[in-house]
mmCIF file of C-alpha atoms in Angstrom:
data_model
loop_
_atom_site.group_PDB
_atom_site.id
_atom_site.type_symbol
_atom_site.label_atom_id
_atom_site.label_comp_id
_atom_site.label_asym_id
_atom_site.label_seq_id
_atom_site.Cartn_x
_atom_site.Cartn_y
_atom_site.Cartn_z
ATOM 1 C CA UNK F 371 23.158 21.922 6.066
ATOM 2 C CA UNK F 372 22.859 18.194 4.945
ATOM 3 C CA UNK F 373 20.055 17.237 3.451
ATOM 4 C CA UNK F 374 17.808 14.122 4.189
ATOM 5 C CA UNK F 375 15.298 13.402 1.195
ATOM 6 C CA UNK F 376 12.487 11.070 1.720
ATOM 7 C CA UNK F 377 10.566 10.129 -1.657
ATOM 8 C CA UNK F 378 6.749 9.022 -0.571
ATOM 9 C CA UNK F 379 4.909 10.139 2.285
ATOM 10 C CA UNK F 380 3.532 6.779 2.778
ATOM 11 C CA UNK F 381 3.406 4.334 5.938
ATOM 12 C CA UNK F 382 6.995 4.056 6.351
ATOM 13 C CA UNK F 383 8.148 8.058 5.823
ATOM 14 C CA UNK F 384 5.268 9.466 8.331
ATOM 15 C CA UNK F 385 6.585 7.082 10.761
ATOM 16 C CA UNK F 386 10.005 7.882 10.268
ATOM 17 C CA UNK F 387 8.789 11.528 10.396
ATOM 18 C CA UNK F 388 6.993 11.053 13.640
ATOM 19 C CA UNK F 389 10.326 9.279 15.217
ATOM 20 C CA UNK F 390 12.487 11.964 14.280
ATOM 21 C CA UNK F 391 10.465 14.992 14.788
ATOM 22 C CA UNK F 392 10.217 17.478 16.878
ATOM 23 C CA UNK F 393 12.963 16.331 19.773
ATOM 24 C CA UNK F 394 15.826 14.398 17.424
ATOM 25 C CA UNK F 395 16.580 16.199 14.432
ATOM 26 C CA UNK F 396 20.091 17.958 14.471
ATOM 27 C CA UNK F 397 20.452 21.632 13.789
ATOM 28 C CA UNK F 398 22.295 20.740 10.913
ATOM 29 C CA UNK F 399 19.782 18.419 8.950
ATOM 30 C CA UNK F 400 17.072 19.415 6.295
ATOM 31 C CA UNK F 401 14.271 16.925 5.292
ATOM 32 C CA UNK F 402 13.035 17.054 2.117
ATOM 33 C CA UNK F 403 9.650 15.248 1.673
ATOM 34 C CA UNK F 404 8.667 14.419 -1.983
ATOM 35 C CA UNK F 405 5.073 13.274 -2.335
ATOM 36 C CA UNK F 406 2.683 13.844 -5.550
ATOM 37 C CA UNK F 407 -0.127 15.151 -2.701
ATOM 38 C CA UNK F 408 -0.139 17.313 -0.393
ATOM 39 C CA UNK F 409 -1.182 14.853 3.186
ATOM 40 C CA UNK F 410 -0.854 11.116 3.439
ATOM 41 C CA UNK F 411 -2.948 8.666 2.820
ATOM 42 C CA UNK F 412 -4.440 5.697 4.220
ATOM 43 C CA UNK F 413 -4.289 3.293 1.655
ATOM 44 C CA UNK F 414 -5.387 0.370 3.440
ATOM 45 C CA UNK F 415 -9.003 2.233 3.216
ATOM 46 C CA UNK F 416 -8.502 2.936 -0.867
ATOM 47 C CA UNK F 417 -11.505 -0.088 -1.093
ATOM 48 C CA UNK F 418 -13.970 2.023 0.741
ATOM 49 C CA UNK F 419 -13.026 4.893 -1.128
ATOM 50 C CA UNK F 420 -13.264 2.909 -4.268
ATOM 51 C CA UNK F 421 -17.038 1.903 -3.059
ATOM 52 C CA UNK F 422 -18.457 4.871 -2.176
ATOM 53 C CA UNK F 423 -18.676 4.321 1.756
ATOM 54 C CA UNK F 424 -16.105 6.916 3.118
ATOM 55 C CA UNK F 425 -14.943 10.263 1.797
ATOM 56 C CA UNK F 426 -11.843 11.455 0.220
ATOM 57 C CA UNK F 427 -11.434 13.474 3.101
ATOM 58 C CA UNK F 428 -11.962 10.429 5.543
ATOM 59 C CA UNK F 429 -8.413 8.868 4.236
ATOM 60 C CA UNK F 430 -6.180 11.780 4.431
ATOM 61 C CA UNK F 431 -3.727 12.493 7.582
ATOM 62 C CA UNK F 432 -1.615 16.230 7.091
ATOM 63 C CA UNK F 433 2.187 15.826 7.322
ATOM 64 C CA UNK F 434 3.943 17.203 10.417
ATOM 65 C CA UNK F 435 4.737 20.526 10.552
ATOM 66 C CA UNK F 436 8.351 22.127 11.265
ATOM 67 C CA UNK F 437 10.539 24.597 10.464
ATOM 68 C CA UNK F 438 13.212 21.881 9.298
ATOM 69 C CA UNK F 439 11.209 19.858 7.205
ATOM 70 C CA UNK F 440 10.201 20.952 3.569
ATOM 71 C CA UNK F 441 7.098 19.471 1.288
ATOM 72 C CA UNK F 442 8.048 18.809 -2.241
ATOM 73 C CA UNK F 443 4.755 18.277 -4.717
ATOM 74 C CA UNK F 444 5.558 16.362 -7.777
ATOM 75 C CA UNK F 445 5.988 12.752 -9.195
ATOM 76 C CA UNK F 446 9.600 10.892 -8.778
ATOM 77 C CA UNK F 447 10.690 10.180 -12.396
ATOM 78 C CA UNK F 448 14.222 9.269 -11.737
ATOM 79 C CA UNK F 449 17.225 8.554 -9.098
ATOM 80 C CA UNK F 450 20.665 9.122 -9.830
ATOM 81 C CA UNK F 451 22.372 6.910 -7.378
ATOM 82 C CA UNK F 452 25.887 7.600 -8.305
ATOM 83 C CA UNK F 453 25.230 11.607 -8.789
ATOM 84 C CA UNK F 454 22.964 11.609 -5.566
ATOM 85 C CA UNK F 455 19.938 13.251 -7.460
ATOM 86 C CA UNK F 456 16.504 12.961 -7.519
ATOM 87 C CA UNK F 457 14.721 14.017 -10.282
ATOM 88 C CA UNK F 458 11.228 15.442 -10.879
ATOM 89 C CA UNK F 459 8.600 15.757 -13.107
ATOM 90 C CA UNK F 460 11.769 14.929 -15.819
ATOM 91 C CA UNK F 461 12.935 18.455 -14.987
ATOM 92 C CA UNK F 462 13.641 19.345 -11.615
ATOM 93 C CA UNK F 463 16.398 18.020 -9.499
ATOM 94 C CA UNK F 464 17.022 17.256 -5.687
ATOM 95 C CA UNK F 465 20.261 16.856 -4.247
ATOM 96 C CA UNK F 466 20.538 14.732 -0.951
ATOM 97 C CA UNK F 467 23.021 13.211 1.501
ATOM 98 C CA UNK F 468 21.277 10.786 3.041
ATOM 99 C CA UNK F 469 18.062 9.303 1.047
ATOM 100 C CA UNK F 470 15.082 7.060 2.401
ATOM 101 C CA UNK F 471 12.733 5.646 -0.604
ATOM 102 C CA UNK F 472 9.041 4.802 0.162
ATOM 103 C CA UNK F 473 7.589 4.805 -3.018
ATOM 104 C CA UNK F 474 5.261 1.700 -2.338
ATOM 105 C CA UNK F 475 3.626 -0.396 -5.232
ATOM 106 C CA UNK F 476 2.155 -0.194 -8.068
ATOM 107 C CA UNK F 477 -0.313 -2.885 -9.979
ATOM 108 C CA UNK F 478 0.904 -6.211 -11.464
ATOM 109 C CA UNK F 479 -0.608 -7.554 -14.080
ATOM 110 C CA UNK F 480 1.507 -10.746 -14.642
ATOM 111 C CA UNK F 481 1.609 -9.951 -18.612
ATOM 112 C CA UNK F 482 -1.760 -10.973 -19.533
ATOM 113 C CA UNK F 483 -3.059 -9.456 -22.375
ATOM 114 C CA UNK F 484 -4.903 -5.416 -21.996
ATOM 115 C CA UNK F 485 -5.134 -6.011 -18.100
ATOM 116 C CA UNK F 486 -3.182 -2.810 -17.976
ATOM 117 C CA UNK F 487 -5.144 -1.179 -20.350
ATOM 118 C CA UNK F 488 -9.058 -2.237 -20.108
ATOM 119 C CA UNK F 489 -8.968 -2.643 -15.629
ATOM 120 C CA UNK F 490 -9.236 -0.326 -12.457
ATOM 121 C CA UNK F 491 -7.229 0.066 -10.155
ATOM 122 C CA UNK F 492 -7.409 1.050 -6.214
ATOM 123 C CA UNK F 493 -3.452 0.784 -5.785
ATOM 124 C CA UNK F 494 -3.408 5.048 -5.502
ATOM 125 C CA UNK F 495 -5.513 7.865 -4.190
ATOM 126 C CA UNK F 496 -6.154 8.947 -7.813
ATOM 127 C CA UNK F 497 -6.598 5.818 -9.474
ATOM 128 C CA UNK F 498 -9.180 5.066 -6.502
ATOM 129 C CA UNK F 499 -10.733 8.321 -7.187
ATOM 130 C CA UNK F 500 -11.209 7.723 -10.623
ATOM 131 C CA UNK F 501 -12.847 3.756 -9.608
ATOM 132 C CA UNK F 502 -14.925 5.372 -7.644
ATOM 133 C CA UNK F 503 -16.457 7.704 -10.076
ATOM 134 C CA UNK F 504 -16.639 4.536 -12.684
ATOM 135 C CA UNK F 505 -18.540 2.521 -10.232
ATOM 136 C CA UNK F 506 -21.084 5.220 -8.990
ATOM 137 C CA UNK F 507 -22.277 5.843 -12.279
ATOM 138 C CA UNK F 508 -22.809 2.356 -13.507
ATOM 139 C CA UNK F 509 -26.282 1.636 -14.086
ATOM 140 C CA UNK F 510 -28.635 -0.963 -12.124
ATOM 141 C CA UNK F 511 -28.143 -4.245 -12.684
ATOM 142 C CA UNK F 512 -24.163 -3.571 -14.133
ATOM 143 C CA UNK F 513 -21.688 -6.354 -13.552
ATOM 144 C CA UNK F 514 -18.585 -5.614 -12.143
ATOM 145 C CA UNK F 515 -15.234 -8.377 -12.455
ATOM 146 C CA UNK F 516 -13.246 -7.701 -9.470
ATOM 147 C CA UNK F 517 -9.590 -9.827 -10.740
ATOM 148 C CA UNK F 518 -8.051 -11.088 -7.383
ATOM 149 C CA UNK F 519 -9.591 -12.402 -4.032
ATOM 150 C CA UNK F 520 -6.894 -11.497 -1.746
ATOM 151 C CA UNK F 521 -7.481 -8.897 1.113
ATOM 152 C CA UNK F 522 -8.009 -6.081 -1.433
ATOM 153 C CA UNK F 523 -10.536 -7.658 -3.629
ATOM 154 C CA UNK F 524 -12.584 -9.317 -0.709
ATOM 155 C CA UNK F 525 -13.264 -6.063 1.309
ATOM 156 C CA UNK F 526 -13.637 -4.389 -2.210
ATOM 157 C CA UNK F 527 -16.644 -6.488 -2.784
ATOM 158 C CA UNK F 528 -18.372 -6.448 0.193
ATOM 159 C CA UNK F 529 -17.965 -3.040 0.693
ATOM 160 C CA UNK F 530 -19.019 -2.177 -2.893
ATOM 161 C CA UNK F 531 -22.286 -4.858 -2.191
ATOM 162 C CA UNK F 532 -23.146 -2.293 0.540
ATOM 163 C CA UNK F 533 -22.967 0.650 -1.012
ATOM 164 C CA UNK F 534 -24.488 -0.504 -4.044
ATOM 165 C CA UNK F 535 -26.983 -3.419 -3.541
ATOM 166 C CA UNK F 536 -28.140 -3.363 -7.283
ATOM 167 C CA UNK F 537 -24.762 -4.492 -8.885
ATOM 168 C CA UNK F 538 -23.698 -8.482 -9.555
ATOM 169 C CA UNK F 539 -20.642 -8.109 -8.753
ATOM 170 C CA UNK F 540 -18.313 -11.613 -9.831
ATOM 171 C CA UNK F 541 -15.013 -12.307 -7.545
ATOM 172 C CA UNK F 542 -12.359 -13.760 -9.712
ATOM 173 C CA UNK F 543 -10.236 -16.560 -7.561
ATOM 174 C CA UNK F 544 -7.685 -18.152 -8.351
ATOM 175 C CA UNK F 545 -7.455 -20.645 -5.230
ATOM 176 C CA UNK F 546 -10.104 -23.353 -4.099
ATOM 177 C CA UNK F 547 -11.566 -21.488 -1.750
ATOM 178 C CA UNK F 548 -11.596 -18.189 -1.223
ATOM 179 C CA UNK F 549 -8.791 -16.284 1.002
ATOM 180 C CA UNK F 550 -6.947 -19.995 0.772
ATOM 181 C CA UNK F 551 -4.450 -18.637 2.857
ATOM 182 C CA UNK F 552 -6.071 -18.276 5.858
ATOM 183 C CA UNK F 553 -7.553 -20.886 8.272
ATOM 184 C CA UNK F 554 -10.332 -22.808 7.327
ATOM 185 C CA UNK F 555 -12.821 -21.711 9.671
ATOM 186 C CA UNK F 556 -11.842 -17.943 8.789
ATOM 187 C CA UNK F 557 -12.458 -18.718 5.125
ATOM 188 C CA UNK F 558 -15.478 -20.231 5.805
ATOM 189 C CA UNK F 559 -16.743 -17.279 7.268
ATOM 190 C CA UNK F 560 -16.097 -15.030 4.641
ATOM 191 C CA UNK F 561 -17.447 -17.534 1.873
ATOM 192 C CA UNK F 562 -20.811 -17.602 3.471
ATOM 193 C CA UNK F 563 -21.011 -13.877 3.990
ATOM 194 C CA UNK F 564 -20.740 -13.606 0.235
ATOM 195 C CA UNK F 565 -23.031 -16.344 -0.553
ATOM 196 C CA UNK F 566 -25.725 -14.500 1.861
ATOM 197 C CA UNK F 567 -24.859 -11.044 -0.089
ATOM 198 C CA UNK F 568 -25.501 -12.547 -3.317
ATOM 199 C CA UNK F 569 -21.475 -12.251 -4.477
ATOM 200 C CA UNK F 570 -20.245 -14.946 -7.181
ATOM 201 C CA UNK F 571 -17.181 -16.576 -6.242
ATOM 202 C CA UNK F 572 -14.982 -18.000 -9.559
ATOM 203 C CA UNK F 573 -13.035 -19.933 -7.913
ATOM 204 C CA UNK F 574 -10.414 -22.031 -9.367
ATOM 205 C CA UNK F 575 -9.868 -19.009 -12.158
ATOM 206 C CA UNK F 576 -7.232 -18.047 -14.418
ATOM 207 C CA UNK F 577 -7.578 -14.841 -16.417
ATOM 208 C CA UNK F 578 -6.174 -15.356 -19.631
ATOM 209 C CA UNK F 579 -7.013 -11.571 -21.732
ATOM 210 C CA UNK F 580 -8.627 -8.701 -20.788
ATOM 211 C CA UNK F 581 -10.486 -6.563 -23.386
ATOM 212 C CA UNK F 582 -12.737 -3.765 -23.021
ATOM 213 C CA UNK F 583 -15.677 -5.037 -21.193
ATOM 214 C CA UNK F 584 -14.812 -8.928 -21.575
ATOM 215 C CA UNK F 585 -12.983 -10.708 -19.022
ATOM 216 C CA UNK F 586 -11.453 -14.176 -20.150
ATOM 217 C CA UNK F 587 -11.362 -16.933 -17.923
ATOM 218 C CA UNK F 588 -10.027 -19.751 -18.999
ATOM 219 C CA UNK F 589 -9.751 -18.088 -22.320
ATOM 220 C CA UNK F 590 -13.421 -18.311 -21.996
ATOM 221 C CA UNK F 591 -15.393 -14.726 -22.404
ATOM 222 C CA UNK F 592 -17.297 -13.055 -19.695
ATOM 223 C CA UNK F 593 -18.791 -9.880 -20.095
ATOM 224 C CA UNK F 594 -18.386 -7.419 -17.398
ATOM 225 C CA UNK F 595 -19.429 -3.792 -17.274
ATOM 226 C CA UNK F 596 -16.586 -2.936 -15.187
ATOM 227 C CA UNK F 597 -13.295 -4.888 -14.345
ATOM 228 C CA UNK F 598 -11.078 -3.690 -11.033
ATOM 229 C CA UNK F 599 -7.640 -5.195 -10.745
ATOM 230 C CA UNK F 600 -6.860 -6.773 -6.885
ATOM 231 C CA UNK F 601 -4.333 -9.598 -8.360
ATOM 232 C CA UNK F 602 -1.166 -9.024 -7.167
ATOM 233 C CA UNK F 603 1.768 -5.612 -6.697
ATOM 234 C CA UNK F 604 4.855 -4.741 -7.454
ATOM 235 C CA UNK F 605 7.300 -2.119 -6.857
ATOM 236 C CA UNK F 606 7.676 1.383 -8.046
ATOM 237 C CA UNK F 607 8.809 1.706 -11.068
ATOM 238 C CA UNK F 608 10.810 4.023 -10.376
ATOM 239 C CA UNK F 609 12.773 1.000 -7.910
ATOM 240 C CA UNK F 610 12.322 -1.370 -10.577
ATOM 241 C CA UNK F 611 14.565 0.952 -12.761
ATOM 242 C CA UNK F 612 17.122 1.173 -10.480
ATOM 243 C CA UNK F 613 20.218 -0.244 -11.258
ATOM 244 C CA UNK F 614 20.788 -2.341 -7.729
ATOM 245 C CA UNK F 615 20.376 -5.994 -6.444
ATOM 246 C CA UNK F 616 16.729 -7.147 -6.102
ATOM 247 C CA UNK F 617 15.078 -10.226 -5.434
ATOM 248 C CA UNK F 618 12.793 -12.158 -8.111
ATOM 249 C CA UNK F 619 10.142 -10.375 -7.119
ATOM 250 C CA UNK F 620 12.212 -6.655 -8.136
ATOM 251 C CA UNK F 621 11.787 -5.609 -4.248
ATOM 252 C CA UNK F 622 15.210 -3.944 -3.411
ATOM 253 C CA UNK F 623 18.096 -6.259 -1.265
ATOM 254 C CA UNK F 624 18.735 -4.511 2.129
ATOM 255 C CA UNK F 625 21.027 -4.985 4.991
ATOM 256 C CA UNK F 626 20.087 -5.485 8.302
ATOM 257 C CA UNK F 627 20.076 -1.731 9.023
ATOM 258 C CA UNK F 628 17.858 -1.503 6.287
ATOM 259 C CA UNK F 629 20.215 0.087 3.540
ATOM 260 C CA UNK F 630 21.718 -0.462 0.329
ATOM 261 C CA UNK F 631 24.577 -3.343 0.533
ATOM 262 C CA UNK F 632 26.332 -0.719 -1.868
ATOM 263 C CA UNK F 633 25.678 2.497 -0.435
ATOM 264 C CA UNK F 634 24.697 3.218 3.258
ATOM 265 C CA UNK F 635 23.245 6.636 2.758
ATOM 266 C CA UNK F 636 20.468 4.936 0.727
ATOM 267 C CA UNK F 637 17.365 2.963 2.515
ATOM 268 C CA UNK F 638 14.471 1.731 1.353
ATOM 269 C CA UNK F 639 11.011 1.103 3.015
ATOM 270 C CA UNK F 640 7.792 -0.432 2.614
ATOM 271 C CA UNK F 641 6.598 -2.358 -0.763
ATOM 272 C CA UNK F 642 9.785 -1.609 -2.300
ATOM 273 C CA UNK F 643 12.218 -3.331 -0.220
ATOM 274 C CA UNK F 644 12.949 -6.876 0.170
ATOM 275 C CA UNK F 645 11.753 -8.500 3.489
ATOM 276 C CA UNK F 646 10.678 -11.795 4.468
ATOM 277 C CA UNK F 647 7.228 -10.747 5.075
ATOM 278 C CA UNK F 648 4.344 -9.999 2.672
ATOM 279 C CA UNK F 649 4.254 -6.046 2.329
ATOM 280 C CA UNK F 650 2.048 -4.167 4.488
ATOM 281 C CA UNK F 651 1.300 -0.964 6.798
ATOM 282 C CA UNK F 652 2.784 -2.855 9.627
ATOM 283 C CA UNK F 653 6.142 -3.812 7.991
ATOM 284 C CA UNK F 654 6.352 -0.578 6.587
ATOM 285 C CA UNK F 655 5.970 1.380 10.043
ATOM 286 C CA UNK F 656 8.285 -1.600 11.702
ATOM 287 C CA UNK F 657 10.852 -0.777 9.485
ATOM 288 C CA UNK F 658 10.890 3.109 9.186
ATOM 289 C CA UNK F 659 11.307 2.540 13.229
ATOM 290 C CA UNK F 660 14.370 0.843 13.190
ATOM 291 C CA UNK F 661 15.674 3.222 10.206
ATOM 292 C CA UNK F 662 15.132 6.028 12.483
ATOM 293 C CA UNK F 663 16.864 4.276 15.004
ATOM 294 C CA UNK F 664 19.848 4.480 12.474
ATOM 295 C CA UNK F 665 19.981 7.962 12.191
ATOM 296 C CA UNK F 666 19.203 9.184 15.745
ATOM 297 C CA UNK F 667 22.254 6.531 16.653
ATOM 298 C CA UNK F 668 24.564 8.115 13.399
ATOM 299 C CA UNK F 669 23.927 11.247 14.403
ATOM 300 C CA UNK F 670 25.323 11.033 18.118
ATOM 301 C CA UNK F 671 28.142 9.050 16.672
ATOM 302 C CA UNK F 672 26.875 6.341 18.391
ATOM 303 C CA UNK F 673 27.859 2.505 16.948
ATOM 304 C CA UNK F 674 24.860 0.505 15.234
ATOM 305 C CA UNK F 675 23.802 -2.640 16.443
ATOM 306 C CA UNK F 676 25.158 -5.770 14.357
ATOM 307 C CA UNK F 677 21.223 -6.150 13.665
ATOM 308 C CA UNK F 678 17.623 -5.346 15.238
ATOM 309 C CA UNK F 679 15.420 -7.608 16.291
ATOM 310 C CA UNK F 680 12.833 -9.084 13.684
ATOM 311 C CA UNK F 681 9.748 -6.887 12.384
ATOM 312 C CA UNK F 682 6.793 -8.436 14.993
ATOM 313 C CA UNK F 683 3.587 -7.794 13.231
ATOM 314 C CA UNK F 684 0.542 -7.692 15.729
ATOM 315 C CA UNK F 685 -1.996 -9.418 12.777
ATOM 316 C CA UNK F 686 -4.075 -8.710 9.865
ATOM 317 C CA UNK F 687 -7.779 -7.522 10.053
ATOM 318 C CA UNK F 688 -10.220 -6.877 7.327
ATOM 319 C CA UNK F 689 -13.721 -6.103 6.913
ATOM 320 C CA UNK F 690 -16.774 -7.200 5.405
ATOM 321 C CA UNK F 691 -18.409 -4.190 5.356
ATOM 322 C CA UNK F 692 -19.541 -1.911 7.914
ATOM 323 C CA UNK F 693 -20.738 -4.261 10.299
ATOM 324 C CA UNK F 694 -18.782 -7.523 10.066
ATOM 325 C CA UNK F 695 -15.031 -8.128 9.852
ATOM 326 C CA UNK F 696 -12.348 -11.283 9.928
ATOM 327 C CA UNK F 697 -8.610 -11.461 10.977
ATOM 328 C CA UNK F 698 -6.058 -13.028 12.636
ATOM 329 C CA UNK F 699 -4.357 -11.796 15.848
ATOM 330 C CA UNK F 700 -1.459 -13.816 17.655
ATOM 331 C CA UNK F 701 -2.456 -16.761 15.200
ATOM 332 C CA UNK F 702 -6.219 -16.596 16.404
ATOM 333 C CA UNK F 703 -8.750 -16.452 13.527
ATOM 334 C CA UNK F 704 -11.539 -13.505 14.463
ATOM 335 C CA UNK F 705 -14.262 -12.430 13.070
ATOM 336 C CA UNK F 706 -17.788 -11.189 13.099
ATOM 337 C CA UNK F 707 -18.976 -7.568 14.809
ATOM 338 C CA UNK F 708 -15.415 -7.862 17.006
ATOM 339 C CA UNK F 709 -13.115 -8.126 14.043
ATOM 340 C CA UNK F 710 -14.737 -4.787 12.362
ATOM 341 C CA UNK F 711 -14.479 -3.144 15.506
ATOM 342 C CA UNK F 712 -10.799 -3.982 16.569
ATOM 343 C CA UNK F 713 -10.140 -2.683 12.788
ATOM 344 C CA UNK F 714 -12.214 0.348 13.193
ATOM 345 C CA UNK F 715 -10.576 1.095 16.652
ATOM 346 C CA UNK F 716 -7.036 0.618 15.080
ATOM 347 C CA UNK F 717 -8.252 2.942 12.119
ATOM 348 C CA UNK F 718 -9.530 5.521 14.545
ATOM 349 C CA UNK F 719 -6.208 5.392 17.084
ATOM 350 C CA UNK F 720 -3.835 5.837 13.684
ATOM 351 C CA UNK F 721 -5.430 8.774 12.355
ATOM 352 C CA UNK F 722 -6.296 10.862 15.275
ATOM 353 C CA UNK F 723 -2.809 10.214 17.231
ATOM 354 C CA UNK F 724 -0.539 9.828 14.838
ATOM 355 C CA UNK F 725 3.046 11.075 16.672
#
């Protein structure tokens, strides 16, 4: 038997599971699935978990079931490229012939001083467990720092607003305006919502030091009860440690078929590799599509096409809330009740009809 060993069970290996299983899988091929829990996750709804307005249950999706594919439980503390080993928990080891890595991201913290040590995170299911339970039992009146206005920190704050009307909660930007990126009209939109729910904008910020309960801006102090890092991602470490080309960024070089220029039994998906998009659930899924399209093709003995066609991605949506969302789709700037429902609906259609 040759084994296939996927490490994560994120975006990119339940897609590639879904592709492959149960009609293209050779007799002849074990999958391995490493994961450090036992269903995936949807971690672009971490926030909301984070908040208080959904469940831990809400966010979970089971892995596929069959008789070739095998769940492995434990955390990824090393891979032996040359040796074609995976290790475990520092102990165990995997063997594998072909190997995909989805490992995602972790928190980047741009070396400023204790941001590591003295913020939250929401980059996990655990570490968005634990935020949770830190918010929920802050007091009336607490102030929570949220470091980073991007996607993550904006629905973070409204959705924490909701859930907990009695907190001032301060949005640390580092832009003009908030969600800079984004057409005007868009930002506009979102800037008033948080002006009408009472949310500070520090715009214009740089966060100098973190220590435990003081935020620095400008290497000016500001005391916050909590402090919830949004500001920025970067591989695995796991990737990072690898010993193969990456970009300035430390996101693993590719080829067009999605593997290592060095090895072409080893691909990488999702936050980890290097693409020319921003990473997201889209890219991920995009890619893990054309990898399977790799190995269904391999399999047959079938040649590879010179390259696939570029990664479309449909948009981005976010929400403001439970009632009010923003996003773009085919370049047009939505938001309002529609945005939060196209998001909800795309929500809904992933989870209950996934494969």
């Amino acid at each position: 038997m040759k084994n296939l060993l996927i490490l994560g069970g994120g975006y990119g290996g339940m897609k590639f599971l879904n592709e492959i299983l149960p009609d293209h899988l050779p007799d002849d091929v074990m999958i391995t699935l490493v994961d450090r829990v036992p269903y995936h996750c949807l971690k672009t709804e971490y926030y909301a978990l984070a908040a208080g307005t959904i469940s831990d249950k809400d966010i979970r999706v089971s892995f596929p079931e069959h008789p070739q594919l095998k769940i492995k439980y434990g955390e990824i503390s090393t891979i032996d490229i040359q040796e074609k080993k995976v290790f475990i928990n520092d102990e165990e080891s995997l063997d594998y012939d072909d190997l995909i890595i989805g490992l995602g991201c972790e928190d980047k913290y741009h070396n400023i001083p204790g941001a590591d040590q003295f913020t939250h995170s929401i980059q996990s299911i655990e570490s968005s467990r634990n935020t949770y339970s830190i918010l929920n039992n802050l007091g009336p009146g607490s102030i929570v720092g949220i470091v980073g206005a991007g996607l993550s920190g904006v629905e973070l704050s409204s959705e924490l607003i909701e859930s907990r009307e009695d907190l001032a909660i301060k949005l640390f930007d580092r832009g003009d305006h908030i969600l800079s990126d984004f057409p005007d009209r868009l930002s506009k939109y979102v800037g008033n919502w948080f002006n009408e729910h009472n949310i500070e904008i520090i715009n214009n910020s740089n966060v100098t030091k973190i220590e435990e309960q003081i935020l620095y801006n400008h290497d000016e102090p500001i005391h916050c009860d909590v402090i919830v890092w949004t500001a920025g991602v970067q591989a695995n470490k796991v990737v990072r440690d690898l010993f193969v080309e990456k970009d300035p960024s430390g996101r693993v070089k590719i080829t067009p078929h999605h593997h290592l220029p060095s090895d072409e039994h080893v691909f990488v998906v999702g936050d980890c590799a290097s693409l020319p998009h921003a990473p997201s659930a889209q890219l991920a899924e995009g890619q893990a599509e054309q990898i399977a399209e790799v190995f269904k093709r391999r399999w047959k003995d079938e040649e590879l096409p010179d390259s696939f066609p570029p990664i479309k991605l449909k948009g981005i949506m976010g929400s403001l809330g439970k009632k009010q969302g923003f996003g773009m789709m085919a370049d047009r700037a939505i938001t309002g009740r529609v945005a939060r429902l196209i998001k909800s609906g795309i929500l809904w259609m992933y989870k209950y009809h996934q494969g």
